[in-house]
Coordinates of N, CA and C in Angstrom, one line a residue:
Chain A
D449 N -24.4 -73.1 94.2 CA -23.3 -72.2 95.2 C -23.1 -73.5 96.3
G450 N -22.3 -73.0 97.0 CA -21.8 -73.7 98.5 C -22.4 -72.7 100.2
G451 N -22.8 -73.2 100.3 CA -24.0 -72.2 101.4 C -24.7 -72.5 102.9
I452 N -24.9 -72.0 103.2 CA -26.2 -72.1 104.7 C -27.7 -72.3 104.2
T453 N -28.6 -72.6 103.8 CA -29.7 -72.1 104.3 C -30.5 -71.9 105.2
Q454 N -31.1 -70.9 105.6 CA -32.8 -71.1 106.4 C -33.7 -70.3 106.1
S455 N -34.3 -71.1 106.6 CA -36.2 -71.0 106.1 C -36.9 -71.1 107.7
P456 N -38.0 -70.2 107.6 CA -38.3 -69.5 106.8 C -37.3 -68.2 107.0
K457 N -37.6 -67.1 106.3 CA -37.3 -65.9 106.6 C -37.7 -64.7 108.0
Y458 N -38.9 -65.5 107.9 CA -39.5 -64.6 108.8 C -40.8 -66.1 109.3
L459 N -41.4 -65.5 110.8 CA -42.2 -66.9 111.0 C -42.5 -65.8 112.7
F460 N -44.3 -66.6 112.6 CA -44.9 -65.8 113.6 C -45.4 -67.2 114.5
R461 N -45.7 -66.9 115.6 CA -46.0 -67.9 116.2 C -46.9 -67.9 117.0
K462 N -48.1 -68.2 117.3 CA -48.8 -68.1 118.7 C -48.3 -68.6 119.9
E463 N -48.5 -67.7 120.9 CA -47.8 -68.6 122.7 C -48.6 -69.8 122.6
G464 N -48.0 -70.5 123.4 CA -47.4 -72.1 123.4 C -47.7 -73.4 121.9
Q465 N -47.5 -72.2 120.7 CA -47.5 -73.8 120.1 C -45.8 -74.0 119.9
N466 N -45.1 -74.7 119.4 CA -44.0 -74.9 118.8 C -43.7 -75.3 117.3
V467 N -42.8 -74.4 117.3 CA -42.0 -74.3 115.7 C -41.2 -74.7 115.4
T468 N -40.5 -75.3 114.2 CA -39.3 -75.8 113.9 C -38.7 -74.7 112.8
L469 N -36.9 -74.5 112.8 CA -36.6 -73.7 112.1 C -35.8 -74.5 111.3
S470 N -36.0 -74.3 110.0 CA -34.9 -74.6 108.9 C -33.7 -74.8 108.6
C471 N -31.4 -75.2 108.9 CA -31.0 -74.8 108.2 C -30.5 -76.4 107.6
E472 N -30.1 -76.4 106.4 CA -29.2 -76.9 105.4 C -27.9 -76.3 105.2
Q473 N -27.1 -76.7 105.2 CA -25.6 -76.8 104.3 C -25.4 -77.8 103.5
N474 N -24.5 -76.9 102.5 CA -23.9 -78.3 101.8 C -22.1 -78.0 101.1
L475 N -21.4 -77.2 102.5 CA -20.3 -76.9 102.2 C -19.2 -78.5 103.0
N476 N -20.2 -79.2 103.2 CA -19.8 -80.8 103.8 C -19.2 -80.5 105.2
H477 N -19.6 -79.8 106.0 CA -19.5 -79.4 107.3 C -19.7 -80.5 108.4
D478 N -18.9 -80.6 109.4 CA -19.3 -81.7 110.0 C -20.0 -81.2 111.0
A479 N -20.0 -79.9 111.7 CA -20.3 -79.3 112.7 C -21.3 -78.3 112.0
M480 N -22.4 -78.1 113.5 CA -23.3 -77.2 113.0 C -24.0 -76.2 114.2
Y481 N -24.2 -75.5 114.1 CA -24.2 -74.7 115.9 C -26.0 -73.9 115.2
W482 N -26.5 -73.6 116.5 CA -27.6 -72.5 116.5 C -27.0 -71.3 117.3
Y483 N -27.3 -70.8 116.9 CA -27.5 -69.3 117.5 C -28.5 -68.7 117.9
R484 N -28.5 -67.4 119.0 CA -30.2 -66.2 118.8 C -29.4 -64.5 119.0
Q485 N -29.7 -64.3 118.2 CA -29.1 -62.8 118.2 C -30.9 -62.0 119.3
D486 N -30.2 -61.2 120.1 CA -31.8 -59.9 120.9 C -31.1 -59.0 120.8
P487 N -31.7 -57.5 120.4 CA -32.0 -56.5 119.9 C -30.3 -56.0 120.9
G488 N -28.7 -55.3 121.2 CA -28.3 -54.7 121.1 C -27.2 -55.8 122.0
Q489 N -27.9 -56.8 121.6 CA -26.9 -58.0 122.4 C -25.9 -58.9 121.1
G490 N -25.0 -59.5 121.5 CA -24.4 -60.4 120.8 C -25.1 -61.9 120.5
L491 N -24.4 -62.5 119.8 CA -25.2 -63.7 119.2 C -24.6 -64.5 120.7
R492 N -26.0 -65.3 120.8 CA -25.5 -66.5 122.3 C -25.6 -67.9 121.6
L493 N -25.3 -68.9 121.7 CA -25.6 -70.3 121.7 C -26.0 -70.6 122.0
I494 N -27.0 -71.9 121.5 CA -28.7 -72.3 121.9 C -28.1 -74.4 121.7
Y495 N -27.6 -74.7 120.7 CA -27.0 -75.8 120.6 C -26.1 -75.8 119.4
Y496 N -24.8 -77.1 119.0 CA -24.5 -77.4 118.6 C -23.8 -79.2 118.7
S497 N -24.1 -79.4 117.0 CA -23.3 -81.1 117.0 C -22.1 -81.1 116.3
Q498 N -21.2 -81.9 116.2 CA -20.2 -82.2 115.8 C -20.0 -83.1 114.9
I499 N -21.3 -83.7 115.4 CA -21.8 -85.2 114.1 C -22.7 -85.3 114.0
V500 N -22.9 -85.8 112.9 CA -24.4 -86.8 112.6 C -24.9 -87.5 114.1
N501 N -26.2 -87.5 114.7 CA -26.5 -88.0 115.8 C -26.1 -87.4 117.4
D502 N -25.7 -86.3 117.5 CA -25.4 -86.0 118.7 C -24.9 -84.4 118.2
F503 N -25.7 -84.2 120.0 CA -25.6 -82.7 120.1 C -25.0 -82.4 121.1
Q504 N -24.7 -81.3 121.3 CA -24.7 -80.6 122.8 C -25.2 -78.9 122.9
K505 N -26.0 -78.9 124.2 CA -26.8 -77.8 124.4 C -25.7 -77.2 125.0
G506 N -25.7 -75.5 124.1 CA -24.9 -74.4 124.2 C -25.5 -73.8 126.3
D507 N -25.1 -72.4 125.9 CA -25.3 -71.4 126.8 C -26.9 -71.3 127.5
I508 N -28.0 -71.6 126.2 CA -29.2 -70.9 126.6 C -30.1 -72.2 126.2
A509 N -30.2 -73.0 125.8 CA -30.6 -74.3 125.3 C -31.8 -74.5 126.1
E510 N -32.4 -74.2 127.2 CA -33.7 -74.3 127.9 C -35.0 -73.9 126.8
G511 N -36.3 -74.6 126.8 CA -36.7 -74.3 125.8 C -36.6 -74.7 124.4
Y512 N -35.9 -75.1 123.6 CA -35.1 -75.3 122.6 C -34.7 -76.7 122.8
S513 N -34.9 -77.5 121.1 CA -34.3 -78.7 121.1 C -34.1 -79.2 119.7
V514 N -33.3 -80.3 119.3 CA -32.4 -80.1 117.8 C -32.6 -81.8 117.5
S515 N -32.2 -81.9 116.4 CA -31.9 -83.0 115.6 C -30.4 -82.4 114.5
R516 N -30.5 -84.1 114.7 CA -29.0 -84.0 114.0 C -29.0 -85.3 112.6
E517 N -30.1 -85.4 112.2 CA -30.2 -87.2 111.3 C -29.5 -87.3 110.3
K518 N -29.3 -85.9 109.4 CA -28.2 -85.8 108.6 C -27.0 -84.6 108.5
K519 N -26.1 -85.5 107.8 CA -25.1 -84.3 108.1 C -25.7 -82.6 107.3
E520 N -26.5 -83.0 106.5 CA -26.6 -82.1 106.1 C -27.6 -81.0 106.6
S521 N -28.2 -81.4 107.5 CA -29.3 -80.4 108.1 C -29.6 -80.7 109.9
F522 N -30.1 -79.7 110.3 CA -30.0 -79.3 111.8 C -30.9 -78.4 112.1
P523 N -32.5 -79.0 112.3 CA -33.5 -78.3 112.0 C -33.1 -78.0 114.0
L524 N -34.2 -76.7 113.7 CA -34.3 -76.2 115.0 C -35.8 -76.5 116.1
T525 N -36.0 -76.9 117.1 CA -37.3 -76.2 117.4 C -37.8 -75.4 118.8
V526 N -38.9 -74.7 118.3 CA -39.2 -73.5 119.2 C -40.0 -74.1 120.1
T527 N -39.3 -74.7 121.6 CA -41.0 -74.8 122.0 C -41.7 -74.6 122.9
S528 N -42.8 -74.7 123.4 CA -43.4 -73.9 124.4 C -43.0 -73.0 125.8
A529 N -42.0 -73.9 125.8 CA -41.5 -73.9 127.3 C -40.3 -72.8 127.3
Q530 N -40.4 -72.6 125.7 CA -39.5 -71.4 125.5 C -40.1 -70.5 126.3
K531 N -39.5 -69.1 126.7 CA -40.5 -68.1 127.6 C -40.7 -66.9 127.0
N532 N -39.4 -66.5 126.3 CA -38.9 -65.1 125.2 C -38.5 -66.1 124.1
P533 N -39.2 -66.4 123.3 CA -38.4 -66.4 121.9 C -38.4 -65.6 121.0
T534 N -39.0 -64.6 120.7 CA -39.2 -63.4 120.0 C -37.1 -63.1 120.1
A535 N -37.2 -63.5 118.4 CA -35.1 -62.8 118.4 C -35.2 -63.5 116.8
F536 N -34.1 -63.0 116.8 CA -33.3 -63.3 115.1 C -32.6 -64.8 114.9
Y537 N -32.9 -65.4 114.7 CA -32.1 -66.6 115.0 C -31.2 -66.7 114.1
L538 N -30.4 -67.9 113.9 CA -28.6 -67.8 113.0 C -28.6 -69.3 113.0
C539 N -27.7 -70.2 111.7 CA -27.4 -71.5 112.3 C -26.2 -71.6 111.4
A540 N -25.1 -72.0 111.8 CA -24.0 -71.6 111.5 C -23.1 -72.6 111.6
S541 N -22.3 -73.3 110.4 CA -21.5 -74.5 110.3 C -19.7 -74.5 110.0
S542 N -19.4 -75.4 110.6 CA -17.4 -74.7 110.7 C -17.0 -76.4 109.9
G543 N -15.6 -76.0 109.5 CA -15.6 -77.8 109.0 C -14.1 -77.8 109.8
Q544 N -13.4 -78.9 109.1 CA -11.9 -79.7 109.9 C -11.4 -78.4 110.3
V545 N -10.6 -77.7 109.4 CA -9.7 -76.6 110.0 C -10.3 -75.3 110.7
R546 N -9.0 -74.6 111.3 CA -9.8 -73.3 112.5 C -9.4 -72.5 111.8
G547 N -11.1 -72.0 111.3 CA -11.3 -70.6 110.7 C -12.6 -70.0 110.9
E548 N -12.7 -69.7 110.0 CA -14.5 -69.1 110.2 C -15.0 -69.8 110.0
A549 N -16.4 -69.7 111.1 CA -17.5 -70.2 111.1 C -18.0 -69.4 109.6
F550 N -18.9 -70.2 109.0 CA -20.1 -69.9 107.8 C -21.7 -69.9 108.6
F551 N -21.8 -68.7 108.2 CA -23.6 -68.4 108.7 C -24.4 -68.7 108.0
G552 N -25.7 -68.1 107.8 CA -27.2 -68.2 107.1 C -28.0 -66.9 107.5
Q553 N -28.6 -66.5 106.6 CA -29.2 -65.6 106.8 C -30.1 -65.6 107.8
G554 N -30.4 -66.6 108.5 CA -31.4 -66.0 110.0 C -32.7 -66.1 109.2
T555 N -33.2 -66.4 110.6 CA -35.2 -66.4 110.4 C -35.5 -65.9 111.9
R556 N -36.3 -64.2 111.8 CA -36.9 -63.9 112.3 C -37.9 -64.1 112.6
L557 N -38.0 -64.8 114.2 CA -38.7 -65.1 115.1 C -39.5 -64.6 116.2
T558 N -41.5 -64.4 115.6 CA -42.3 -63.2 116.7 C -43.2 -64.1 116.7
V559 N -43.1 -63.7 117.9 CA -44.9 -64.6 119.2 C -45.8 -63.5 118.7
V560 N -46.9 -63.9 118.4 CA -48.3 -62.7 118.7 C -49.2 -63.7 119.6
Chain B
D588 N -22.4 -63.1 133.1 CA -20.5 -63.4 133.1 C -20.2 -63.2 131.1
Q589 N -20.3 -62.0 131.2 CA -19.6 -61.6 129.9 C -18.5 -61.4 129.4
Q590 N -17.5 -62.9 128.8 CA -16.1 -63.2 128.8 C -15.9 -62.7 127.2
V591 N -16.6 -61.7 126.3 CA -16.1 -61.4 125.4 C -16.9 -59.4 125.3
K592 N -16.0 -59.0 125.8 CA -17.1 -57.2 125.8 C -16.7 -56.6 124.7
Q593 N -17.0 -55.6 124.1 CA -17.3 -54.3 123.0 C -17.6 -53.4 123.8
N594 N -17.0 -52.5 125.1 CA -18.0 -51.2 125.1 C -17.9 -50.7 124.6
S595 N -17.8 -50.2 123.5 CA -18.4 -48.9 122.8 C -19.7 -49.6 121.6
P596 N -20.5 -49.2 122.1 CA -22.4 -49.4 121.1 C -21.7 -49.0 120.1
S597 N -21.1 -48.2 119.4 CA -20.8 -47.5 118.7 C -20.2 -46.6 118.3
L598 N -20.1 -46.5 116.9 CA -18.4 -46.0 116.6 C -18.8 -44.6 115.3
S599 N -19.1 -43.7 114.9 CA -19.2 -42.9 114.0 C -17.6 -42.0 113.4
V600 N -17.6 -42.6 112.0 CA -16.1 -41.4 111.6 C -16.4 -41.2 110.2
Q601 N -15.2 -40.4 109.2 CA -15.7 -39.3 108.5 C -15.0 -40.5 107.7
E602 N -15.7 -40.6 106.0 CA -14.6 -41.5 105.4 C -13.8 -41.1 105.1
G603 N -12.9 -42.4 104.7 CA -11.5 -41.6 104.5 C -11.0 -42.2 105.9
R604 N -11.3 -41.6 106.6 CA -10.8 -41.5 108.2 C -10.5 -43.3 108.8
I605 N -10.1 -43.3 110.0 CA -9.5 -45.0 110.1 C -10.6 -45.0 111.1
S606 N -11.0 -46.5 111.3 CA -12.2 -46.8 112.3 C -11.2 -47.5 113.1
I607 N -11.8 -47.7 114.4 CA -11.0 -48.6 115.0 C -11.9 -48.9 116.1
L608 N -12.5 -50.2 116.0 CA -13.1 -50.1 116.9 C -12.3 -51.9 117.9
N609 N -12.7 -51.9 119.0 CA -12.2 -52.8 120.3 C -13.2 -54.4 120.9
C610 N -11.8 -55.0 121.6 CA -12.6 -55.4 121.9 C -11.9 -56.4 123.4
D611 N -12.3 -56.4 123.9 CA -11.9 -57.0 125.4 C -12.1 -58.2 125.9
Y612 N -11.3 -59.3 126.3 CA -12.1 -60.9 126.8 C -11.0 -61.0 128.3
T613 N -11.8 -62.0 128.7 CA -11.5 -62.6 129.9 C -11.2 -63.8 130.3
N614 N -11.5 -64.7 129.2 CA -11.1 -66.3 129.8 C -9.7 -66.5 128.6
S615 N -9.1 -66.9 129.6 CA -8.0 -67.4 129.3 C -7.4 -68.9 128.3
M616 N -8.4 -69.3 128.2 CA -8.6 -70.2 127.0 C -8.7 -69.8 125.8
F617 N -9.2 -69.0 125.4 CA -9.6 -68.2 124.5 C -8.3 -68.4 123.5
D618 N -8.1 -68.9 122.1 CA -6.5 -68.3 121.4 C -6.9 -68.3 120.3
Y619 N -8.1 -67.9 120.0 CA -8.3 -68.0 118.1 C -9.3 -66.6 118.4
F620 N -9.4 -65.9 117.4 CA -10.3 -64.5 117.5 C -10.6 -63.7 116.0
L621 N -12.2 -63.7 116.2 CA -12.8 -63.4 114.7 C -13.4 -62.0 114.5
W622 N -13.7 -61.3 113.9 CA -13.8 -59.9 113.6 C -15.1 -60.5 112.1
Y623 N -16.0 -60.4 112.5 CA -17.7 -60.4 111.9 C -18.4 -59.5 111.6
K624 N -18.5 -59.0 110.4 CA -19.5 -57.9 109.9 C -21.2 -58.3 110.0
K625 N -22.1 -57.3 110.4 CA -23.5 -57.6 110.0 C -24.3 -56.6 109.8
Y626 N -25.3 -57.2 108.4 CA -26.3 -56.0 108.6 C -27.3 -56.7 108.9
P627 N -28.2 -55.6 109.2 CA -29.7 -55.6 109.7 C -30.4 -57.1 109.0
A628 N -30.9 -58.3 109.8 CA -32.0 -59.0 109.1 C -31.1 -59.8 108.1
E629 N -29.6 -60.1 108.2 CA -29.0 -61.0 107.6 C -28.0 -61.7 109.0
G630 N -27.0 -62.9 108.2 CA -26.0 -63.2 109.0 C -25.0 -62.4 109.1
P631 N -24.1 -63.0 109.9 CA -22.7 -62.1 109.7 C -21.7 -62.9 108.9
T632 N -21.1 -62.0 108.5 CA -20.3 -62.4 107.2 C -18.7 -62.1 108.3
F633 N -17.9 -63.1 107.8 CA -16.3 -63.5 108.4 C -15.2 -62.2 108.1
L634 N -14.9 -60.9 108.5 CA -14.0 -60.6 108.4 C -12.8 -60.7 108.3
I635 N -12.0 -61.3 109.7 CA -10.5 -61.5 109.8 C -10.2 -62.1 111.2
S636 N -9.5 -62.7 111.1 CA -9.4 -63.6 112.3 C -7.9 -63.5 113.1
I637 N -7.2 -64.0 113.7 CA -6.5 -64.1 114.3 C -6.3 -64.6 115.7
S638 N -5.3 -65.3 115.5 CA -4.7 -66.7 115.9 C -3.6 -65.8 117.2
S639 N -3.6 -66.7 118.3 CA -3.1 -66.4 119.6 C -1.8 -66.1 119.8
I640 N -0.6 -66.6 118.7 CA 0.5 -66.8 118.7 C 1.1 -65.5 117.9
K641 N -0.5 -65.3 117.2 CA 0.3 -63.7 116.0 C -0.1 -62.7 117.4
D642 N 0.4 -61.2 117.3 CA -0.4 -60.1 117.6 C -0.6 -59.3 116.0
K643 N -0.5 -59.7 115.1 CA -1.2 -58.9 113.9 C -1.7 -59.7 113.6
N644 N -2.2 -59.5 112.0 CA -2.6 -59.7 110.8 C -3.8 -58.6 110.2
E645 N -3.6 -58.8 108.9 CA -3.5 -58.2 107.7 C -4.4 -58.4 106.6
D646 N -5.7 -57.5 106.1 CA -6.0 -58.3 104.6 C -6.8 -56.8 104.2
G647 N -5.6 -56.2 103.4 CA -6.5 -55.3 102.5 C -6.7 -54.1 103.8
R648 N -7.6 -53.6 103.2 CA -8.2 -52.8 104.7 C -8.2 -52.5 105.8
F649 N -8.3 -54.2 106.1 CA -8.7 -54.6 107.9 C -7.5 -55.3 108.6
T650 N -7.1 -54.7 109.3 CA -5.8 -55.4 110.7 C -6.6 -55.5 111.7
V651 N -6.0 -57.0 112.3 CA -7.1 -57.0 113.8 C -5.2 -57.1 114.6
F652 N -5.5 -56.4 115.6 CA -4.6 -56.6 116.3 C -4.7 -57.1 117.8
L653 N -4.2 -58.0 118.4 CA -3.7 -59.1 119.5 C -3.1 -58.5 120.8
N654 N -3.4 -57.9 122.0 CA -2.5 -57.8 122.7 C -2.7 -59.2 123.8
K655 N -2.0 -59.8 123.7 CA -2.1 -61.3 124.7 C -2.3 -60.8 126.2
S656 N -1.5 -60.3 126.8 CA -1.3 -59.6 127.9 C -2.5 -58.5 128.6
A657 N -2.9 -57.7 127.5 CA -4.1 -57.2 128.4 C -5.5 -57.3 127.8
K658 N -5.4 -58.4 126.8 CA -6.2 -59.2 126.6 C -7.5 -58.5 125.9
H659 N -6.7 -57.7 125.0 CA -7.3 -57.1 124.1 C -7.2 -57.0 122.9
L660 N -7.6 -57.3 121.8 CA -7.7 -56.7 120.6 C -9.3 -56.1 120.2
S661 N -8.3 -55.7 118.8 CA -8.8 -54.5 117.7 C -8.7 -54.4 116.4
L662 N -9.7 -53.7 116.0 CA -9.9 -54.1 114.5 C -9.7 -52.3 113.9
H663 N -9.1 -52.2 112.9 CA -8.7 -50.9 112.6 C -9.0 -51.3 110.9
I664 N -9.7 -50.0 110.2 CA -10.6 -50.6 108.8 C -9.7 -49.1 108.4
V665 N -8.7 -49.3 107.7 CA -7.9 -48.0 106.6 C -8.3 -48.0 105.5
P666 N -8.4 -47.0 104.2 CA -9.2 -46.6 105.0 C -11.1 -46.6 104.8
S667 N -11.7 -46.4 105.7 CA -13.3 -46.4 106.2 C -14.4 -46.1 104.7
Q668 N -15.2 -46.9 104.6 CA -15.7 -46.7 103.3 C -17.2 -46.4 104.2
P669 N -18.2 -45.8 103.6 CA -19.5 -45.6 103.6 C -20.4 -47.2 103.6
G670 N -19.4 -48.0 102.7 CA -20.2 -49.4 102.7 C -19.7 -50.6 104.2
D671 N -18.6 -49.6 105.1 CA -18.1 -50.3 105.9 C -19.4 -50.3 107.2
S672 N -20.3 -49.1 106.9 CA -21.4 -49.2 107.9 C -22.0 -49.9 108.2
A673 N -22.0 -50.7 109.7 CA -22.8 -52.5 110.5 C -22.2 -52.2 111.4
V674 N -23.1 -53.8 111.6 CA -22.5 -53.6 113.3 C -21.0 -54.8 113.0
Y675 N -20.6 -54.3 114.0 CA -19.1 -55.5 114.2 C -19.4 -56.0 115.5
F676 N -19.0 -57.5 115.0 CA -18.7 -58.3 115.9 C -17.0 -58.8 116.8
C677 N -17.0 -58.8 117.5 CA -15.7 -59.7 118.2 C -16.1 -61.0 118.7
A678 N -15.6 -61.9 117.8 CA -16.1 -63.4 118.7 C -14.3 -64.4 119.0
A679 N -14.5 -65.0 120.1 CA -13.2 -66.3 120.6 C -14.2 -67.2 120.3
S680 N -12.7 -67.7 120.2 CA -12.9 -69.5 120.1 C -12.1 -70.0 121.2
A681 N -12.7 -71.5 122.3 CA -11.6 -71.2 123.0 C -10.8 -72.8 122.2
A682 N -9.3 -73.1 122.9 CA -8.7 -73.7 122.4 C -9.2 -75.4 123.0
G683 N -8.8 -76.7 122.1 CA -9.8 -77.5 121.9 C -10.7 -78.5 121.2
G684 N -10.8 -79.2 121.2 CA -12.0 -79.6 120.2 C -11.9 -79.5 118.7
T685 N -12.9 -79.8 118.0 CA -13.0 -79.3 116.4 C -14.4 -78.9 116.4
S686 N -14.9 -77.6 117.3 CA -16.1 -77.3 116.8 C -15.4 -75.6 117.3
Y687 N -15.3 -76.1 115.7 CA -14.4 -73.7 115.7 C -15.8 -73.2 116.0
G688 N -16.8 -73.9 115.2 CA -17.6 -72.2 115.2 C -18.3 -72.3 116.9
K689 N -18.0 -72.9 117.6 CA -18.1 -72.6 119.0 C -18.1 -71.4 119.1
L690 N -18.6 -70.0 119.4 CA -18.0 -68.7 119.2 C -18.5 -67.9 120.1
T691 N -17.8 -67.4 121.2 CA -18.1 -66.1 122.3 C -18.1 -65.3 121.7
F692 N -19.5 -64.7 121.6 CA -19.2 -63.1 120.6 C -19.6 -62.1 122.0
G693 N -19.0 -60.7 121.8 CA -19.5 -59.5 122.0 C -20.8 -59.0 121.8
Q694 N -21.0 -57.6 122.0 CA -22.1 -57.2 121.7 C -22.1 -56.3 120.9
G695 N -21.3 -56.6 119.9 CA -21.4 -55.4 118.7 C -21.0 -54.1 118.8
T696 N -20.9 -53.7 117.7 CA -20.5 -51.9 117.2 C -20.7 -51.0 116.4
I697 N -21.6 -50.9 116.5 CA -22.9 -50.3 115.2 C -21.6 -49.0 114.7
L698 N -20.7 -49.4 113.3 CA -20.1 -48.4 113.4 C -20.4 -47.3 112.1
T699 N -20.6 -46.4 112.0 CA -21.6 -45.3 110.6 C -19.8 -44.1 110.5
V700 N -20.2 -44.6 109.5 CA -18.9 -43.8 107.6 C -19.6 -42.9 107.3
H701 N -19.5 -41.5 107.9 CA -20.6 -40.6 107.0 C -19.0 -40.2 105.8
P702 N -19.9 -40.1 105.0 CA -19.5 -39.3 103.7 C -18.8 -38.1 103.4

């Protein structure tokens, strides 16, 4: 089945630690995205990548880093510099034709 | 600066009736609009979209209306079913480039359909 796989589904992090969230897609999409959702709020764009080895900051990139070494993979690292990392993180991808973006099932990150 | 706004945090309707979810936007560069449905702890799933060159798009029970002059769009669900109960997000995409998944989202509206 084609789709986007995020792992893990739940992640707990101690204060001061970096954690990496995985996102893999087999839709052959060029573009990939990371969004963050907080309670009662819409999704906000963290980073996006249009092609391999290139990525751009979104609206809330501070405290996050990404890499795009392969077309299929777009991992997100939540660094200790992110002051309020507890949130629901969503990865998405989109193709060459204007239309929907496809989302993964999300990773819920909790700082303990 | 909220460029896409869904001013109703929640909406409750009876099964079989029409659900109308509203969305307003401020950025004139937006030319493509989408509605997503989301269940708790899951990713959003695409429902329907509309290009700014149209004023209506229909797909089964779902219809999206776009009023460009008012910078307003709405999603109509007829008839509403209990399985439609979820959070609905309005999203917008700006012209230019190929990052079609670079979306600006509203805050979401929780729809509850009562049997």
